[in-house]
Short mmCIF file of C-alpha atoms and ligand atoms in Angstrom, two decimals:
data_model
loop_
_atom_site.label_atom_id
_atom_site.label_comp_id
_atom_site.label_asym_id
_atom_site.label_seq_id
_atom_site.Cartn_x
_atom_site.Cartn_y
_atom_site.Cartn_z
CA MET A 487 13.79 31.97 7.92
CA SER A 488 13.48 31.99 3.96
CA ASN A 489 15.56 29.70 1.93
CA GLY A 490 17.86 30.71 -0.64
CA PRO A 491 17.04 29.82 -4.30
CA ALA A 492 19.48 26.97 -4.42
CA THR A 493 17.63 25.24 -1.62
CA ARG A 494 14.07 26.17 -2.49
CA SER A 495 12.16 23.11 -1.93
CA LYS A 496 9.53 22.10 -4.37
CA LEU A 497 7.91 19.91 -1.20
CA PRO A 498 8.53 22.47 1.44
CA ASP A 499 5.77 20.62 3.84
CA VAL A 500 6.94 17.05 3.28
CA GLY A 501 9.16 15.57 6.25
CA THR A 502 10.33 12.27 7.22
CA THR A 503 7.53 9.65 7.01
CA ILE A 504 5.30 8.68 9.75
CA PHE A 505 6.50 5.20 9.03
CA THR A 506 10.30 5.93 9.53
CA VAL A 507 9.84 7.90 12.32
CA MET A 508 8.07 5.50 14.22
CA SER A 509 10.55 2.59 13.51
CA ARG A 510 13.24 4.97 14.68
CA ARG A 511 11.36 5.65 17.77
CA ALA A 512 10.92 2.15 18.30
CA ILE A 513 14.59 1.41 18.11
CA GLU A 514 15.39 4.08 20.38
CA GLN A 515 12.75 3.06 22.88
CA GLY A 516 13.44 -0.55 22.63
CA ALA A 517 9.81 -1.12 21.85
CA VAL A 518 8.05 -3.89 19.88
CA ASN A 519 7.62 -2.61 16.67
CA VAL A 520 4.07 -2.97 15.13
CA GLY A 521 3.97 0.23 13.45
CA GLN A 522 5.60 0.02 9.79
CA GLY A 523 4.26 -2.56 7.57
CA PHE A 524 7.28 -4.91 6.98
CA PRO A 525 7.89 -8.44 8.02
CA ASP A 526 10.11 -9.11 11.10
CA TYR A 527 10.24 -12.90 10.19
CA PRO A 528 12.91 -14.54 7.74
CA ILE A 529 12.22 -15.18 4.13
CA ASP A 530 11.37 -18.56 2.65
CA PRO A 531 15.06 -20.40 2.53
CA ASP A 532 14.27 -21.67 -0.81
CA LEU A 533 13.96 -17.94 -2.02
CA ALA A 534 17.16 -16.99 -0.48
CA ALA A 535 18.83 -20.07 -2.24
CA CYS A 536 17.18 -18.50 -5.59
CA VAL A 537 19.32 -15.28 -5.33
CA THR A 538 22.59 -17.09 -4.73
CA ASP A 539 21.49 -19.43 -7.91
CA ALA A 540 20.73 -16.23 -9.71
CA VAL A 541 24.05 -14.52 -9.02
CA ALA A 542 26.00 -17.69 -9.79
CA ALA A 543 24.01 -18.05 -13.43
CA GLY A 544 25.39 -14.84 -14.32
CA PHE A 545 22.30 -12.46 -13.59
CA ASN A 546 24.72 -9.65 -12.78
CA GLN A 547 24.10 -6.74 -14.95
CA TYR A 548 22.01 -4.45 -16.52
CA ALA A 549 18.28 -6.27 -16.48
CA PRO A 550 16.34 -5.18 -19.65
CA MET A 551 14.30 -1.92 -18.85
CA GLU A 552 10.97 -3.28 -18.75
CA GLY A 553 11.96 -6.37 -16.50
CA ASN A 554 13.29 -9.77 -16.92
CA VAL A 555 11.58 -11.19 -19.92
CA ARG A 556 10.89 -14.41 -18.41
CA LEU A 557 9.75 -12.87 -15.07
CA ARG A 558 7.17 -10.80 -16.83
CA ALA A 559 5.94 -14.23 -18.42
CA ALA A 560 5.73 -15.62 -14.92
CA ILE A 561 3.77 -12.95 -13.73
CA ALA A 562 1.31 -13.22 -16.71
CA ALA A 563 0.87 -16.69 -16.27
CA ALA A 564 -0.11 -16.07 -12.32
CA ILE A 565 -2.41 -13.49 -13.39
CA THR A 566 -4.12 -15.82 -15.80
CA ALA A 567 -3.87 -18.56 -12.75
CA ALA A 568 -5.59 -16.38 -10.34
CA GLY A 569 -8.76 -16.05 -12.75
CA GLY A 570 -7.38 -12.66 -14.08
CA ARG A 571 -7.43 -11.85 -17.84
CA ALA A 572 -4.55 -12.62 -20.21
CA VAL A 573 -1.99 -10.06 -20.17
CA ASP A 574 0.57 -9.52 -22.75
CA PRO A 575 3.92 -9.46 -20.63
CA GLU A 576 5.94 -7.83 -23.54
CA SER A 577 3.52 -4.77 -23.99
CA GLU A 578 1.60 -4.68 -20.41
CA ILE A 579 4.00 -5.50 -17.86
CA THR A 580 6.45 -3.48 -16.29
CA VAL A 581 9.06 -4.38 -13.29
CA SER A 582 9.53 -1.48 -11.10
CA CYS A 583 11.33 -0.55 -8.03
CA GLY A 584 8.88 -1.74 -5.72
CA GLY A 585 5.02 -0.60 -5.98
CA THR A 586 6.13 2.85 -5.36
CA GLU A 587 8.03 3.45 -8.65
CA SER A 588 5.59 2.07 -10.47
CA ILE A 589 3.18 4.79 -8.52
CA TYR A 590 5.46 7.45 -9.25
CA SER A 591 6.00 6.88 -12.67
CA ALA A 592 2.47 6.19 -13.71
CA ILE A 593 1.65 9.62 -11.77
CA GLN A 594 4.31 11.43 -13.84
CA ALA A 595 3.42 9.74 -17.07
CA VAL A 596 -0.26 11.08 -16.72
CA VAL A 597 -0.23 14.13 -14.82
CA ALA A 598 0.58 17.31 -16.36
CA PRO A 599 1.02 20.93 -14.86
CA GLY A 600 -2.23 22.33 -13.50
CA ASP A 601 -3.95 18.91 -13.71
CA GLU A 602 -5.93 17.53 -10.92
CA ALA A 603 -5.86 14.01 -9.47
CA ILE A 604 -8.23 12.75 -7.00
CA VAL A 605 -7.02 10.52 -3.95
CA PHE A 606 -8.76 9.24 -1.06
CA ASP A 607 -7.77 9.97 2.52
CA PRO A 608 -6.81 7.96 4.53
CA ALA A 609 -4.17 8.00 1.41
CA TYR A 610 -0.74 6.20 1.15
CA ASP A 611 1.81 9.00 1.67
CA ALA A 612 3.31 8.37 -1.68
CA TYR A 613 0.57 9.97 -3.82
CA ASP A 614 0.35 13.23 -2.82
CA PRO A 615 3.97 14.44 -3.35
CA ALA A 616 4.46 12.59 -6.95
CA ILE A 617 1.20 14.34 -7.74
CA ARG A 618 2.57 17.72 -6.71
CA LEU A 619 5.94 17.04 -8.59
CA ALA A 620 4.23 16.53 -11.74
CA GLY A 621 3.05 20.10 -11.28
CA GLY A 622 -0.54 18.71 -10.70
CA ARG A 623 -3.20 19.62 -7.82
CA CYS A 624 -3.92 16.71 -5.46
CA ILE A 625 -7.58 16.50 -4.52
CA HIS A 626 -8.43 15.04 -1.04
CA VAL A 627 -11.64 12.97 -0.83
CA PRO A 628 -11.96 11.91 2.82
CA LEU A 629 -13.47 8.36 3.75
CA ALA A 630 -15.11 8.49 6.98
CA ALA A 631 -14.07 6.34 10.01
CA PRO A 632 -15.04 3.55 11.39
CA HIS A 633 -16.47 2.33 7.62
CA PHE A 634 -14.35 4.48 5.24
CA ARG A 635 -16.41 3.95 2.17
CA TYR A 636 -16.40 5.67 -1.23
CA ASP A 637 -18.80 8.08 -1.64
CA TRP A 638 -18.88 8.23 -5.34
CA GLY A 639 -21.83 11.27 -5.55
CA ARG A 640 -19.23 13.54 -3.65
CA VAL A 641 -16.36 12.29 -6.15
CA ARG A 642 -18.74 13.25 -9.16
CA GLY A 643 -19.31 16.77 -7.71
CA LEU A 644 -15.33 17.48 -7.47
CA LEU A 645 -14.66 16.53 -11.14
CA THR A 646 -13.44 19.41 -13.39
CA GLN A 647 -12.14 20.05 -17.00
CA ARG A 648 -8.81 19.29 -15.19
CA THR A 649 -9.33 16.30 -13.47
CA ARG A 650 -6.92 13.51 -14.95
CA LEU A 651 -6.38 10.90 -12.65
CA ILE A 652 -8.41 9.06 -9.72
CA ILE A 653 -6.15 6.82 -7.37
CA ILE A 654 -7.68 3.97 -5.56
CA ASN A 655 -6.04 1.59 -3.09
CA ASN A 656 -7.65 -1.79 -3.00
CA PRO A 657 -7.24 -3.47 -0.52
CA HIS A 658 -6.96 -0.28 1.42
CA ASN A 659 -3.85 0.79 3.58
CA PRO A 660 -4.84 1.77 6.28
CA ALA A 661 -8.59 1.29 6.47
CA CYS A 662 -8.06 -2.36 5.77
CA THR A 663 -11.21 -2.14 3.60
CA VAL A 664 -12.01 -3.84 0.01
CA ALA A 665 -13.64 -2.18 -2.50
CA THR A 666 -16.65 -3.90 -4.17
CA ALA A 667 -17.63 -4.75 -7.46
CA ALA A 668 -20.49 -1.68 -7.14
CA ASP A 669 -17.49 0.28 -6.34
CA LEU A 670 -15.76 -0.58 -9.51
CA ASP A 671 -18.96 0.10 -11.37
CA ALA A 672 -19.15 3.43 -10.22
CA LEU A 673 -15.57 4.40 -10.79
CA ALA A 674 -15.99 3.08 -14.37
CA ALA A 675 -19.40 5.08 -14.92
CA ILE A 676 -17.37 8.47 -14.01
CA VAL A 677 -14.65 7.36 -16.33
CA ARG A 678 -17.28 6.56 -18.83
CA GLU A 679 -19.10 10.27 -18.70
CA ARG A 680 -16.01 11.93 -19.10
CA GLY A 681 -15.49 9.94 -22.32
CA ALA A 682 -12.38 9.20 -24.07
CA GLY A 683 -11.87 12.65 -25.84
CA ASP A 684 -8.59 14.41 -25.69
CA ARG A 685 -8.99 14.76 -21.69
CA PRO A 686 -9.93 11.14 -20.36
CA ILE A 687 -9.65 10.26 -17.09
CA THR A 688 -7.00 7.97 -16.08
CA VAL A 689 -7.13 5.40 -12.96
CA LEU A 690 -4.33 4.37 -10.87
CA ALA A 691 -5.09 1.26 -8.92
CA ASP A 692 -2.82 0.56 -6.00
CA GLU A 693 -3.26 -3.08 -5.58
CA VAL A 694 -0.25 -4.15 -3.82
CA TYR A 695 -2.11 -6.28 -1.15
CA GLU A 696 -4.28 -7.95 -3.83
CA HIS A 697 -3.67 -11.58 -2.08
CA VAL A 698 -3.97 -10.16 1.50
CA LEU A 699 -8.06 -10.54 1.72
CA TYR A 700 -9.68 -12.20 4.61
CA ASP A 701 -12.69 -14.43 5.44
CA GLY A 702 -13.15 -15.44 1.64
CA ARG A 703 -13.26 -12.16 0.02
CA ARG A 704 -12.51 -12.14 -3.73
CA HIS A 705 -10.20 -9.47 -5.11
CA GLN A 706 -11.95 -6.90 -7.44
CA SER A 707 -9.33 -5.82 -10.00
CA VAL A 708 -9.32 -2.84 -12.32
CA MET A 709 -7.43 -5.42 -14.60
CA ASN A 710 -10.52 -7.59 -14.77
CA HIS A 711 -13.17 -4.91 -14.85
CA PRO A 712 -14.52 -4.91 -18.63
CA GLU A 713 -14.22 -1.07 -18.75
CA LEU A 714 -11.18 -0.17 -16.34
CA ARG A 715 -8.95 -2.32 -17.37
CA GLY A 716 -8.66 -0.05 -20.56
CA CYS A 717 -7.79 3.00 -18.62
CA SER A 718 -6.02 1.83 -15.70
CA TYR A 719 -2.66 1.20 -14.02
CA ALA A 720 -2.70 -1.74 -11.70
CA VAL A 721 0.19 -1.48 -9.38
CA TYR A 722 1.73 -4.66 -7.55
CA SER A 723 4.60 -5.37 -4.84
CA PHE A 724 6.55 -8.77 -4.84
CA GLY A 725 7.70 -7.21 -1.16
CA LYS A 726 3.94 -7.63 -0.02
CA THR A 727 3.08 -11.17 -1.70
CA LEU A 728 6.73 -12.64 -0.98
CA HIS A 729 7.56 -10.98 2.21
CA ILE A 730 10.44 -9.25 0.90
CA THR A 731 9.73 -5.51 1.46
CA GLY A 732 13.74 -4.84 0.92
CA TRP A 733 14.12 -6.05 -1.92
CA ARG A 734 12.15 -3.72 -3.96
CA VAL A 735 10.55 -5.53 -6.86
CA GLY A 736 6.89 -4.52 -7.69
CA TYR A 737 5.36 -4.39 -11.16
CA CYS A 738 2.95 -2.33 -13.04
CA VAL A 739 0.05 -3.93 -15.54
CA ALA A 740 -1.56 -1.35 -17.67
CA PRO A 741 -2.62 -1.46 -21.45
CA PRO A 742 0.24 -0.83 -24.28
CA GLU A 743 -0.37 3.12 -24.75
CA LEU A 744 -0.35 3.49 -21.07
CA THR A 745 2.47 0.93 -20.62
CA ARG A 746 4.29 2.97 -23.23
CA GLU A 747 3.98 6.21 -21.47
CA LEU A 748 4.87 4.52 -18.11
CA ARG A 749 8.16 3.38 -19.41
CA LYS A 750 9.16 6.41 -20.89
CA VAL A 751 9.31 7.78 -17.04
CA HIS A 752 10.52 4.47 -15.60
CA GLN A 753 13.26 4.43 -18.02
CA PHE A 754 14.96 7.60 -16.82
CA ASN A 755 14.20 6.79 -13.14
CA ALA A 756 14.90 3.57 -12.02
CA PHE A 757 15.87 2.25 -15.45
CA SER A 758 16.06 -1.29 -14.71
CA ILE A 759 15.60 -3.15 -11.53
CA ALA A 760 18.08 -5.65 -9.78
CA ALA A 761 19.16 -8.23 -12.13
CA PRO A 762 19.66 -10.95 -9.77
CA LEU A 763 16.34 -10.44 -7.21
CA GLN A 764 14.42 -10.40 -10.62
CA GLU A 765 15.60 -13.92 -11.74
CA ALA A 766 15.74 -14.78 -8.16
CA ILE A 767 11.88 -14.30 -8.13
CA ARG A 768 11.50 -16.06 -11.42
CA LEU A 769 12.93 -19.11 -9.96
CA TYR A 770 10.88 -19.11 -6.97
CA LEU A 771 7.69 -18.86 -9.01
CA GLU A 772 8.70 -21.41 -11.06
CA ARG A 773 9.50 -23.67 -7.90
CA HIS A 774 6.75 -22.37 -6.16
CA PRO A 775 3.48 -21.51 -8.70
CA ASP A 776 1.50 -21.11 -5.83
CA ALA A 777 3.31 -19.23 -3.52
CA TRP A 778 0.41 -16.35 -3.50
CA ARG A 779 -1.94 -18.63 -3.13
CA ARG A 780 -0.95 -19.00 0.82
CA VAL A 781 -0.77 -15.12 1.63
CA GLY A 782 -4.60 -14.94 2.43
CA ALA A 783 -4.56 -17.47 5.30
CA PHE A 784 -0.74 -16.56 6.28
CA PHE A 785 -2.09 -13.02 7.21
CA SER A 786 -5.40 -14.00 8.24
CA ALA A 787 -4.08 -16.53 11.26
CA LYS A 788 -1.77 -13.38 12.16
CA ARG A 789 -4.62 -11.00 11.95
CA ASP A 790 -7.00 -13.71 14.45
CA LEU A 791 -4.15 -14.00 16.83
CA LEU A 792 -3.65 -10.39 17.45
CA ARG A 793 -7.65 -9.82 17.60
CA ALA A 794 -7.88 -12.80 20.10
CA ARG A 795 -5.02 -11.34 22.28
CA LEU A 796 -6.32 -7.88 22.30
CA GLU A 797 -9.66 -8.90 23.64
CA GLY A 798 -10.24 -7.22 26.91
CA SER A 799 -7.67 -5.04 26.24
CA GLY A 800 -10.49 -1.97 25.82
CA LEU A 801 -9.14 -1.38 22.13
CA VAL A 802 -12.30 -1.79 19.61
CA LEU A 803 -11.04 -3.65 16.46
CA PRO A 804 -13.07 -3.23 13.58
CA PRO A 805 -13.17 -5.98 11.08
CA ALA A 806 -10.08 -5.76 8.61
CA GLN A 807 -11.14 -7.11 5.40
CA GLY A 808 -8.10 -7.07 3.91
CA SER A 809 -4.01 -5.42 3.84
CA TYR A 810 -1.85 -6.71 6.09
CA PHE A 811 -2.94 -4.16 9.15
CA GLN A 812 -5.59 -3.85 11.96
CA LEU A 813 -6.97 -0.55 12.84
CA ALA A 814 -8.01 0.04 16.49
CA ASP A 815 -10.10 2.77 18.32
CA TYR A 816 -8.43 3.47 21.60
CA SER A 817 -10.78 5.78 22.80
CA ALA A 818 -11.92 3.56 25.90
CA ILE A 819 -8.49 3.93 26.89
CA ALA A 820 -7.27 7.60 26.10
CA ASP A 821 -8.95 10.81 25.37
CA CYS A 822 -6.13 12.24 23.70
CA SER A 823 -4.94 12.88 19.65
CA ASP A 824 -3.49 9.70 18.13
CA VAL A 825 -0.26 11.23 17.95
CA GLU A 826 0.13 11.98 21.56
CA PHE A 827 -1.47 8.48 22.16
CA THR A 828 1.44 6.72 19.79
CA GLU A 829 3.91 8.60 22.13
CA ARG A 830 2.46 7.59 25.18
CA LEU A 831 2.23 3.77 23.76
CA ILE A 832 5.72 3.98 23.02
CA ASN A 833 7.08 5.84 25.86
CA ASP A 834 5.07 4.05 28.31
CA ALA A 835 4.10 0.29 26.98
CA LYS A 836 7.21 0.15 24.61
CA VAL A 837 5.03 -0.74 21.62
CA ALA A 838 5.26 1.38 18.29
CA VAL A 839 2.17 1.55 16.48
CA ILE A 840 0.87 4.17 13.56
CA PRO A 841 -1.76 6.92 14.12
CA LEU A 842 -3.85 7.64 11.43
CA SER A 843 -4.50 11.34 11.20
CA PRO A 844 -0.91 11.93 8.96
CA PHE A 845 -3.00 9.77 6.22
CA TYR A 846 -5.17 12.56 6.02
CA ARG A 847 -4.79 16.39 4.36
CA GLU A 848 -7.57 17.53 7.04
CA PRO A 849 -8.11 14.82 9.95
CA ASP A 850 -11.12 14.91 11.98
CA PRO A 851 -9.53 15.80 15.45
CA ALA A 852 -12.35 13.39 17.17
CA MET A 853 -10.63 10.31 15.45
CA ARG A 854 -9.32 8.01 18.02
CA ILE A 855 -7.70 5.16 15.81
CA VAL A 856 -4.27 3.59 15.52
CA ARG A 857 -2.90 1.24 12.89
CA LEU A 858 -1.35 -2.00 13.67
CA CYS A 859 0.96 -4.15 11.27
CA VAL A 860 0.06 -7.86 11.60
CA ALA A 861 2.62 -8.98 9.33
CA LYS A 862 5.15 -9.88 12.34
CA ARG A 863 6.39 -12.80 14.09
CA ASP A 864 3.47 -14.27 16.36
CA GLU A 865 5.76 -13.89 19.49
CA THR A 866 5.88 -9.82 18.39
CA LEU A 867 2.29 -9.98 17.94
CA LEU A 868 1.78 -11.47 21.81
CA GLU A 869 4.19 -9.37 23.17
CA ALA A 870 2.77 -6.28 21.45
CA ALA A 871 -0.55 -7.34 22.89
CA ARG A 872 0.44 -8.51 26.41
CA ARG A 873 2.09 -4.88 26.45
CA ILE A 874 -1.03 -2.81 25.31
CA CYS A 875 -3.32 -4.81 27.46
CA GLU A 876 -1.01 -4.26 30.48
CA TYR A 877 -0.68 -0.68 29.61
CA SER A 878 -4.43 -0.55 29.27
CA ALA A 879 -5.53 -2.19 32.56
CA ALA A 880 -3.20 0.15 34.46
CA ARG A 881 -4.74 3.24 32.84
CA THR A 882 -8.42 2.14 33.03
CA GLY A 883 -7.88 0.89 36.80
CA SER A 884 -6.09 3.94 37.80
CA ARG A 885 -9.03 6.05 36.12
CA ARG A 886 -11.34 3.92 38.18
CA SER A 887 -9.37 4.53 41.74
CA SER A 888 -8.87 8.33 41.01
C1 LIG B 1762 -0.99 1.06 -0.01
C2 LIG B 1762 0.43 0.75 -0.31
N1 LIG B 1762 0.78 1.10 -1.92
C3 LIG B 1762 2.14 0.78 -2.27
C4 LIG B 1762 3.32 0.62 -1.13
C5 LIG B 1762 4.70 0.23 -1.32
O1 LIG B 1762 4.79 -0.92 -2.21
P1 LIG B 1762 6.51 -1.20 -2.31
O2 LIG B 1762 7.27 -1.67 -0.77
O3 LIG B 1762 6.61 -2.38 -3.12
O4 LIG B 1762 7.11 -0.05 -2.93
C6 LIG B 1762 3.02 0.16 0.17
C7 LIG B 1762 3.70 -0.22 1.02
O5 LIG B 1762 3.76 -0.28 2.27
C8 LIG B 1762 1.39 0.58 0.53
O6 LIG B 1762 1.00 0.22 1.48
#
């Protein structure tokens, strides 16, 4: 059936995201939800109190378009405290509606009709549609399981005169990998070779999981790279760092020229972000300046708990280096597509997880991997693991007896 002109879709192939679909199915099935990436535990009561304080203090009207001035100063201070470069809050930081809006605004600011943007699959689902809405072409470069390492030679081979943007996600959702210093150097070399001319390459670094790093790893940010800092947008999320995904507050750090262009889009898109929530975060950072330092250990304990409880389940768990997810190879339990496996798991084990194939433009049909979120109460993780172990024992046991 063809659509009439009034309903012609600009994104005809885009449906509801797999995350929303699986969360909806989890409710329908009464399943334990370790699929979608959001915490199911309460927020710090001190943070909740900061909202009341902010509202009482009168932060109830439009916030400045660029973001609460003192919040931006606090962000700059936190960046320096974490060992990052000095950032000018006035000209280099913009508060956005979650990290998602920074990603969208940066893409609209950079990509013009006919331009090409490189993304690495598995890719977070917000990149491709935003590139296409800008009139650009999204070039998908696969990262192969199980290591998901960058092949920069391959990237080089895909560059054209139209390449305008390269998007990296570090730490990576859903691969749970982190980029190395050598990866950033290789990316910088690609940008350098193109030169600054009138068609430079801009980098968009999705660093929303910057603090969710495991086993003593340090985050390699484009912001601190001597070359990349001058040509990159770096995107962050208080949703991830303070466990408040529903507040929808994130920010973008970029040099003044790139920030100016981003704000031109942001100004007519979100315009400004919820005033009491920005002020509440500012107050909280003032009262708990080290809140972000606890994030790695907090999620690392949850990752370890889930991994320990899934031992013997038949799932093979590659080491997660960062992000608040854990991948699981289920090939010892079932030989079916990942979408089919997640369906079986939700129907039969009452556990919701996320298949990996929707993160790829061209998924490998032989891939047998699903993603579990560790940002859940310990009880949720224990129950999910118990149900998966039971399901697996029943299946592998019945296979043995048949
Ligand atoms: C890789 C990645 N980027 C960006 C986002 C969006 O962050 P926010 O919820 O702050 O919009 C997410 C959220 O899950 C994510 O996983």
